[in-house]
mmCIF file of C-alpha atoms in Angstrom:
data_model
loop_
_atom_site.group_PDB
_atom_site.id
_atom_site.type_symbol
_atom_site.label_atom_id
_atom_site.label_comp_id
_atom_site.label_asym_id
_atom_site.label_seq_id
_atom_site.Cartn_x
_atom_site.Cartn_y
_atom_site.Cartn_z
ATOM 1 C CA ILE A 1 0.000 0.000 0.000
ATOM 2 C CA PHE A 2 2.789 2.423 0.949
ATOM 3 C CA GLU A 3 4.717 1.616 -2.264
ATOM 4 C CA THR A 4 1.630 2.236 -4.342
ATOM 5 C CA MET A 5 1.016 5.549 -2.604
ATOM 6 C CA HIS A 6 4.660 6.459 -3.101
ATOM 7 C CA GLU A 7 4.475 5.611 -6.797
ATOM 8 C CA GLU A 8 1.266 7.562 -7.220
ATOM 9 C CA LYS A 9 2.823 10.492 -5.417
ATOM 10 C CA ASN A 10 5.921 10.308 -7.569
ATOM 11 C CA GLY A 11 3.712 10.139 -10.629
ATOM 12 C CA LYS A 12 1.843 13.259 -9.665
ATOM 13 C CA LEU A 13 5.064 15.086 -8.985
ATOM 14 C CA SER A 14 6.574 13.981 -12.238
ATOM 15 C CA GLY A 15 3.360 15.010 -14.028
ATOM 16 C CA GLU A 16 3.524 18.402 -12.443
ATOM 17 C CA LEU A 17 7.136 18.745 -13.477
ATOM 18 C CA ILE A 18 6.295 17.744 -17.013
ATOM 19 C CA THR A 19 3.451 20.204 -17.101
ATOM 20 C CA ASN A 20 5.684 22.988 -15.807
ATOM 21 C CA SER A 21 8.359 22.189 -18.345
ATOM 22 C CA ASP A 22 5.790 22.260 -21.169
ATOM 23 C CA ASP A 23 4.512 25.657 -20.003
ATOM 24 C CA GLU A 24 8.018 27.057 -19.952
ATOM 25 C CA ASP A 25 8.641 25.839 -23.479
ATOM 26 C CA PHE A 26 5.328 27.277 -24.627
ATOM 27 C CA PHE A 27 5.977 30.728 -23.146
ATOM 28 C CA ALA A 28 9.541 30.680 -24.417
ATOM 29 C CA LYS A 29 8.253 30.091 -27.933
ATOM 30 C CA ILE A 30 5.801 32.971 -27.548
ATOM 31 C CA ASN A 31 8.556 35.297 -26.376
ATOM 32 C CA ASP A 32 10.771 34.269 -29.252
ATOM 33 C CA ARG A 33 7.899 34.894 -31.630
ATOM 34 C CA LYS A 34 7.305 38.358 -30.138
ATOM 35 C CA ILE A 35 10.950 39.268 -30.510
ATOM 36 C CA SER A 36 11.008 38.118 -34.107
ATOM 37 C CA LEU A 37 7.841 40.091 -34.874
ATOM 38 C CA GLN A 38 9.294 43.190 -33.278
ATOM 39 C CA LEU A 39 12.458 42.836 -35.321
ATOM 40 C CA GLU A 40 10.443 42.370 -38.494
ATOM 41 C CA CYS A 41 8.144 45.331 -37.793
ATOM 42 C CA ALA A 42 10.912 47.704 -36.730
ATOM 43 C CA PRO A 43 12.096 48.575 -40.248
ATOM 44 C CA LEU A 44 8.483 48.877 -41.391
ATOM 45 C CA ASN A 45 7.691 51.336 -38.613
ATOM 46 C CA GLU A 46 10.815 53.340 -39.370
ATOM 47 C CA ALA A 47 9.947 53.430 -43.056
ATOM 48 C CA SER A 48 6.344 54.451 -42.354
ATOM 49 C CA LYS A 49 7.350 57.461 -40.246
ATOM 50 C CA PRO A 50 7.288 60.604 -42.380
ATOM 51 C CA ASP A 51 10.430 62.613 -42.604
ATOM 52 C CA SER A 52 9.710 65.716 -40.587
ATOM 53 C CA GLU A 53 12.391 67.727 -42.311
ATOM 54 C CA GLU A 54 11.187 66.842 -45.804
ATOM 55 C CA ASN A 55 7.465 67.350 -45.055
ATOM 56 C CA LYS A 56 7.969 70.541 -43.088
ATOM 57 C CA VAL A 57 6.370 73.501 -44.848
ATOM 58 C CA GLN A 58 8.800 76.357 -45.272
ATOM 59 C CA PRO A 59 7.403 79.765 -44.243
ATOM 60 C CA LEU A 60 7.095 82.446 -46.901
ATOM 61 C CA PRO A 61 7.839 86.145 -46.509
ATOM 62 C CA PHE A 62 4.762 88.310 -46.247
ATOM 63 C CA TYR A 63 5.213 90.042 -49.583
ATOM 64 C CA ARG A 64 5.092 86.650 -51.350
ATOM 65 C CA LEU A 65 1.409 86.418 -50.475
ATOM 66 C CA PHE A 66 0.740 89.021 -53.163
ATOM 67 C CA ARG A 67 2.514 87.196 -55.990
ATOM 68 C CA PHE A 68 -0.827 86.399 -57.674
ATOM 69 C CA ALA A 69 -1.978 90.034 -57.532
ATOM 70 C CA THR A 70 -2.079 92.267 -60.564
ATOM 71 C CA CYS A 71 -0.649 95.769 -60.699
ATOM 72 C CA LEU A 72 -4.079 97.305 -60.116
ATOM 73 C CA GLU A 73 -4.731 95.097 -57.092
ATOM 74 C CA ARG A 74 -1.377 96.017 -55.583
ATOM 75 C CA CYS A 75 -2.209 99.691 -56.048
ATOM 76 C CA LEU A 76 -5.517 99.095 -54.277
ATOM 77 C CA VAL A 77 -3.675 97.420 -51.395
ATOM 78 C CA ILE A 78 -1.284 100.369 -51.082
ATOM 79 C CA ALA A 79 -4.193 102.823 -51.183
ATOM 80 C CA GLY A 80 -6.037 100.826 -48.530
ATOM 81 C CA LEU A 81 -2.985 100.824 -46.259
ATOM 82 C CA VAL A 82 -2.484 104.574 -46.692
ATOM 83 C CA LEU A 83 -6.122 105.192 -45.820
ATOM 84 C CA GLY A 84 -5.658 102.895 -42.817
ATOM 85 C CA VAL A 85 -2.817 105.125 -41.634
ATOM 86 C CA VAL A 86 -5.051 108.195 -42.026
ATOM 87 C CA THR A 87 -7.809 106.446 -40.089
ATOM 88 C CA GLY A 88 -5.381 105.683 -37.278
ATOM 89 C CA CYS A 89 -4.750 109.415 -36.789
ATOM 90 C CA GLY A 90 -8.372 110.020 -35.776
ATOM 91 C CA VAL A 91 -8.125 108.761 -32.196
ATOM 92 C CA PRO A 92 -5.067 110.893 -31.262
ATOM 93 C CA ILE A 93 -6.772 113.991 -32.733
ATOM 94 C CA VAL A 94 -9.878 113.412 -30.614
ATOM 95 C CA ILE A 95 -7.707 112.925 -27.525
ATOM 96 C CA ILE A 96 -5.926 116.226 -28.219
ATOM 97 C CA LEU A 97 -9.301 117.945 -28.673
ATOM 98 C CA TYR A 98 -10.492 116.585 -25.350
ATOM 99 C CA GLY A 99 -7.295 117.675 -23.596
ATOM 100 C CA GLU A 100 -7.477 121.213 -24.977
ATOM 101 C CA PHE A 101 -11.151 121.522 -24.080
ATOM 102 C CA THR A 102 -10.637 120.399 -20.474
ATOM 103 C CA THR A 103 -7.716 122.822 -20.148
ATOM 104 C CA LEU A 104 -9.890 125.705 -21.313
ATOM 105 C CA LEU A 105 -12.632 124.695 -18.876
ATOM 106 C CA VAL A 106 -10.217 125.448 -16.052
ATOM 107 C CA ASP A 107 -8.891 128.643 -17.682
ATOM 108 C CA ARG A 108 -12.369 130.087 -18.287
ATOM 109 C CA ALA A 109 -13.295 129.604 -14.627
ATOM 110 C CA ILE A 110 -10.337 131.630 -13.340
ATOM 111 C CA ALA A 111 -10.443 135.429 -13.630
ATOM 112 C CA ASN A 112 -7.522 137.657 -14.566
ATOM 113 C CA ILE A 113 -5.598 134.955 -16.404
ATOM 114 C CA THR A 114 -4.458 134.499 -19.975
ATOM 115 C CA SER A 115 -6.059 131.387 -21.436
ATOM 116 C CA THR A 116 -3.878 128.601 -22.757
ATOM 117 C CA PRO A 117 -3.408 128.684 -26.554
ATOM 118 C CA THR A 118 -4.747 125.697 -28.443
ATOM 119 C CA LEU A 119 -3.917 124.159 -31.798
ATOM 120 C CA VAL A 120 -6.649 121.751 -32.866
ATOM 121 C CA LEU A 121 -9.618 123.406 -31.172
ATOM 122 C CA GLN A 122 -9.029 126.654 -33.080
ATOM 123 C CA ILE A 123 -9.597 124.837 -36.375
ATOM 124 C CA PHE A 124 -13.234 124.256 -35.402
ATOM 125 C CA GLY A 125 -13.895 127.771 -34.090
ATOM 126 C CA GLY A 126 -12.868 127.509 -30.443
ATOM 127 C CA GLY A 127 -9.841 128.202 -28.295
ATOM 128 C CA ARG A 128 -10.116 132.004 -28.268
ATOM 129 C CA VAL A 129 -7.282 133.487 -26.216
ATOM 130 C CA LEU A 130 -8.466 135.926 -23.518
ATOM 131 C CA GLU A 131 -6.226 138.212 -21.506
ATOM 132 C CA ASN A 132 -7.874 139.257 -18.248
ATOM 133 C CA GLY A 133 -11.312 138.703 -19.759
ATOM 134 C CA THR A 134 -14.511 139.561 -17.970
ATOM 135 C CA LEU A 135 -17.007 136.981 -16.766
ATOM 136 C CA LYS A 136 -19.233 137.562 -19.782
ATOM 137 C CA GLU A 137 -16.333 137.167 -22.195
ATOM 138 C CA ARG A 138 -15.185 134.007 -20.471
ATOM 139 C CA ASN A 139 -18.678 132.474 -20.582
ATOM 140 C CA SER A 140 -19.017 133.374 -24.248
ATOM 141 C CA ALA A 141 -15.638 131.833 -25.022
ATOM 142 C CA LEU A 142 -16.619 128.719 -23.071
ATOM 143 C CA LEU A 143 -19.710 128.272 -25.239
ATOM 144 C CA GLU A 144 -17.540 128.640 -28.332
ATOM 145 C CA ASP A 145 -15.147 126.023 -26.988
ATOM 146 C CA SER A 146 -17.989 123.603 -26.257
ATOM 147 C CA SER A 147 -19.426 124.010 -29.746
ATOM 148 C CA ALA A 148 -15.988 123.625 -31.315
ATOM 149 C CA PHE A 149 -15.330 120.462 -29.313
ATOM 150 C CA GLY A 150 -18.635 118.910 -30.372
ATOM 151 C CA ILE A 151 -18.153 119.857 -34.016
ATOM 152 C CA GLY A 152 -14.571 118.615 -33.987
ATOM 153 C CA CYS A 153 -15.455 115.213 -32.543
ATOM 154 C CA THR A 154 -18.317 114.825 -35.013
ATOM 155 C CA VAL A 155 -16.232 115.772 -38.035
ATOM 156 C CA VAL A 156 -13.288 113.598 -37.027
ATOM 157 C CA GLY A 157 -15.591 110.661 -36.311
ATOM 158 C CA LEU A 158 -17.368 110.928 -39.670
ATOM 159 C CA VAL A 159 -14.108 111.297 -41.587
ATOM 160 C CA GLN A 160 -12.557 108.398 -39.715
ATOM 161 C CA PHE A 161 -15.581 106.178 -40.351
ATOM 162 C CA THR A 162 -15.733 107.045 -44.056
ATOM 163 C CA ILE A 163 -12.030 106.554 -44.684
ATOM 164 C CA GLY A 164 -12.029 103.347 -42.649
ATOM 165 C CA VAL A 165 -14.879 101.885 -44.687
ATOM 166 C CA ILE A 166 -13.118 102.775 -47.943
ATOM 167 C CA SER A 167 -9.849 101.266 -46.681
ATOM 168 C CA ILE A 168 -11.477 97.979 -45.676
ATOM 169 C CA ALA A 169 -13.454 97.845 -48.938
ATOM 170 C CA LEU A 170 -10.319 98.282 -51.052
ATOM 171 C CA LEU A 171 -8.402 95.623 -49.139
ATOM 172 C CA ASN A 172 -11.279 93.136 -49.208
ATOM 173 C CA TYR A 173 -11.864 93.696 -52.926
ATOM 174 C CA SER A 174 -8.203 93.117 -53.715
ATOM 175 C CA ALA A 175 -8.069 90.031 -51.484
ATOM 176 C CA GLN A 176 -11.226 88.574 -53.040
ATOM 177 C CA LYS A 177 -9.858 88.985 -56.563
ATOM 178 C CA GLN A 178 -6.597 87.293 -55.598
ATOM 179 C CA ILE A 179 -8.342 84.387 -53.879
ATOM 180 C CA CYS A 180 -10.570 83.792 -56.913
ATOM 181 C CA ARG A 181 -7.483 83.722 -59.104
ATOM 182 C CA VAL A 182 -5.735 81.248 -56.787
ATOM 183 C CA ARG A 183 -8.802 78.979 -56.761
ATOM 184 C CA TRP A 184 -8.894 78.991 -60.545
ATOM 185 C CA LEU A 185 -5.181 78.187 -60.805
ATOM 186 C CA PHE A 186 -5.555 75.399 -58.258
ATOM 187 C CA LEU A 187 -8.469 73.895 -60.166
ATOM 188 C CA GLN A 188 -6.476 73.977 -63.387
ATOM 189 C CA ALA A 189 -3.518 72.296 -61.680
ATOM 190 C CA VAL A 190 -5.732 69.545 -60.236
ATOM 191 C CA LEU A 191 -7.461 68.841 -63.540
ATOM 192 C CA ARG A 192 -4.100 68.405 -65.279
ATOM 193 C CA GLN A 193 -3.097 65.540 -62.969
ATOM 194 C CA ASP A 194 -3.255 61.883 -64.009
ATOM 195 C CA MET A 195 -5.722 59.471 -62.445
ATOM 196 C CA SER A 196 -2.907 57.780 -60.539
ATOM 197 C CA TRP A 197 -2.187 61.029 -58.720
ATOM 198 C CA TYR A 198 -5.555 60.883 -56.951
ATOM 199 C CA ASP A 199 -4.786 57.344 -55.732
ATOM 200 C CA THR A 200 -1.254 58.045 -54.574
ATOM 201 C CA SER A 201 -1.869 61.502 -53.154
ATOM 202 C CA LYS A 202 -1.304 61.543 -49.411
ATOM 203 C CA THR A 203 -3.648 64.498 -48.928
ATOM 204 C CA ALA A 204 -7.043 62.947 -49.499
ATOM 205 C CA ASN A 205 -8.919 65.954 -48.120
ATOM 206 C CA PHE A 206 -7.072 68.516 -50.230
ATOM 207 C CA ALA A 207 -10.359 70.165 -51.255
ATOM 208 C CA SER A 208 -11.315 71.042 -47.680
ATOM 209 C CA ARG A 209 -7.754 72.013 -46.826
ATOM 210 C CA ILE A 210 -7.437 74.381 -49.768
ATOM 211 C CA THR A 211 -10.733 75.998 -48.750
ATOM 212 C CA GLU A 212 -9.570 76.555 -45.167
ATOM 213 C CA ASP A 213 -6.146 77.784 -46.245
ATOM 214 C CA LEU A 214 -7.567 80.227 -48.768
ATOM 215 C CA ASP A 215 -10.010 81.591 -46.190
ATOM 216 C CA LYS A 216 -7.102 82.257 -43.843
ATOM 217 C CA LEU A 217 -5.139 83.844 -46.681
ATOM 218 C CA GLN A 218 -8.066 86.101 -47.544
ATOM 219 C CA ASP A 219 -8.320 87.269 -43.936
ATOM 220 C CA GLY A 220 -4.577 87.878 -43.756
ATOM 221 C CA ILE A 221 -4.324 90.027 -46.883
ATOM 222 C CA GLY A 222 -7.732 91.638 -46.454
ATOM 223 C CA GLU A 223 -9.385 93.613 -43.687
ATOM 224 C CA LYS A 224 -7.203 92.234 -40.886
ATOM 225 C CA MET A 225 -4.161 93.839 -42.468
ATOM 226 C CA GLY A 226 -6.004 97.162 -42.569
ATOM 227 C CA ILE A 227 -7.076 96.817 -38.934
ATOM 228 C CA PHE A 228 -3.488 96.038 -37.939
ATOM 229 C CA ILE A 229 -2.194 99.149 -39.731
ATOM 230 C CA TYR A 230 -4.939 101.231 -38.095
ATOM 231 C CA LEU A 231 -4.087 100.039 -34.586
ATOM 232 C CA LEU A 232 -0.343 100.336 -35.166
ATOM 233 C CA THR A 233 -0.696 103.910 -36.431
ATOM 234 C CA THR A 234 -2.912 104.837 -33.481
ATOM 235 C CA PHE A 235 -0.327 103.478 -31.042
ATOM 236 C CA ILE A 236 2.625 105.234 -32.696
ATOM 237 C CA ILE A 237 0.902 108.629 -33.097
ATOM 238 C CA SER A 238 -0.493 108.495 -29.550
ATOM 239 C CA THR A 239 2.953 107.713 -28.140
ATOM 240 C CA ILE A 240 4.541 110.590 -30.072
ATOM 241 C CA MET A 241 1.830 113.025 -28.949
ATOM 242 C CA SER A 242 2.262 111.885 -25.359
ATOM 243 C CA PHE A 243 5.959 112.733 -25.426
ATOM 244 C CA LEU A 244 5.303 116.103 -27.087
ATOM 245 C CA TYR A 245 2.625 117.222 -24.616
ATOM 246 C CA GLY A 246 4.100 115.763 -21.432
ATOM 247 C CA TRP A 247 7.144 113.528 -21.652
ATOM 248 C CA LYS A 248 7.583 113.315 -17.879
ATOM 249 C CA LEU A 249 4.085 111.955 -17.344
ATOM 250 C CA THR A 250 4.537 109.632 -20.331
ATOM 251 C CA LEU A 251 7.650 108.088 -18.805
ATOM 252 C CA VAL A 252 5.790 107.525 -15.552
#
């Protein structure tokens, strides 16, 4: 009985050992297979990765965006930019008007004083210089200053609005003409391609991409360029006027 139990026990142990050895062989084969697959797929993965240096789009200088523009369209762009510069001068002029008017408000309230001379307010009929003026004269001059300030702001606002609209219209018209020309050239280039080009082309959604890119191009060479020139001119002229009227306060 004990020998039989010992043999059965040895059989179970040997069976377990055999089973363990089979599992080790099985997993070893799987690991070898994984390694071989990784080695085989490595060159494929390296070949499938796009070359970032080759596919990288080189940036163009800004003036190259107008290479499809005609001479007339370039003249319209220049005219639109010049009008944008003129539009940018409107805000500093209104600020100067406001500063001169507030200065005269203080001068007209003080008796026996020579009023501060003005530059812009006199153009619109205000800024009369009084030397030791009476109360009646000072009140009359104050009414003139108020009317001149209102007229000046109205005139500058209307001129700025009109010139700004013309500037944006010229830039948008020129941009629209250029974009239509680019679309037509792109369509001609696509229609000249062979049938194999459509199968091998990596950019399957080139139609949607060209639409998005041309919309961005139209914004860049259209009204946004005019708005940028307007804001840049306003900043530069305002900074210059600040230094001319009070450089100490400007530095602070």
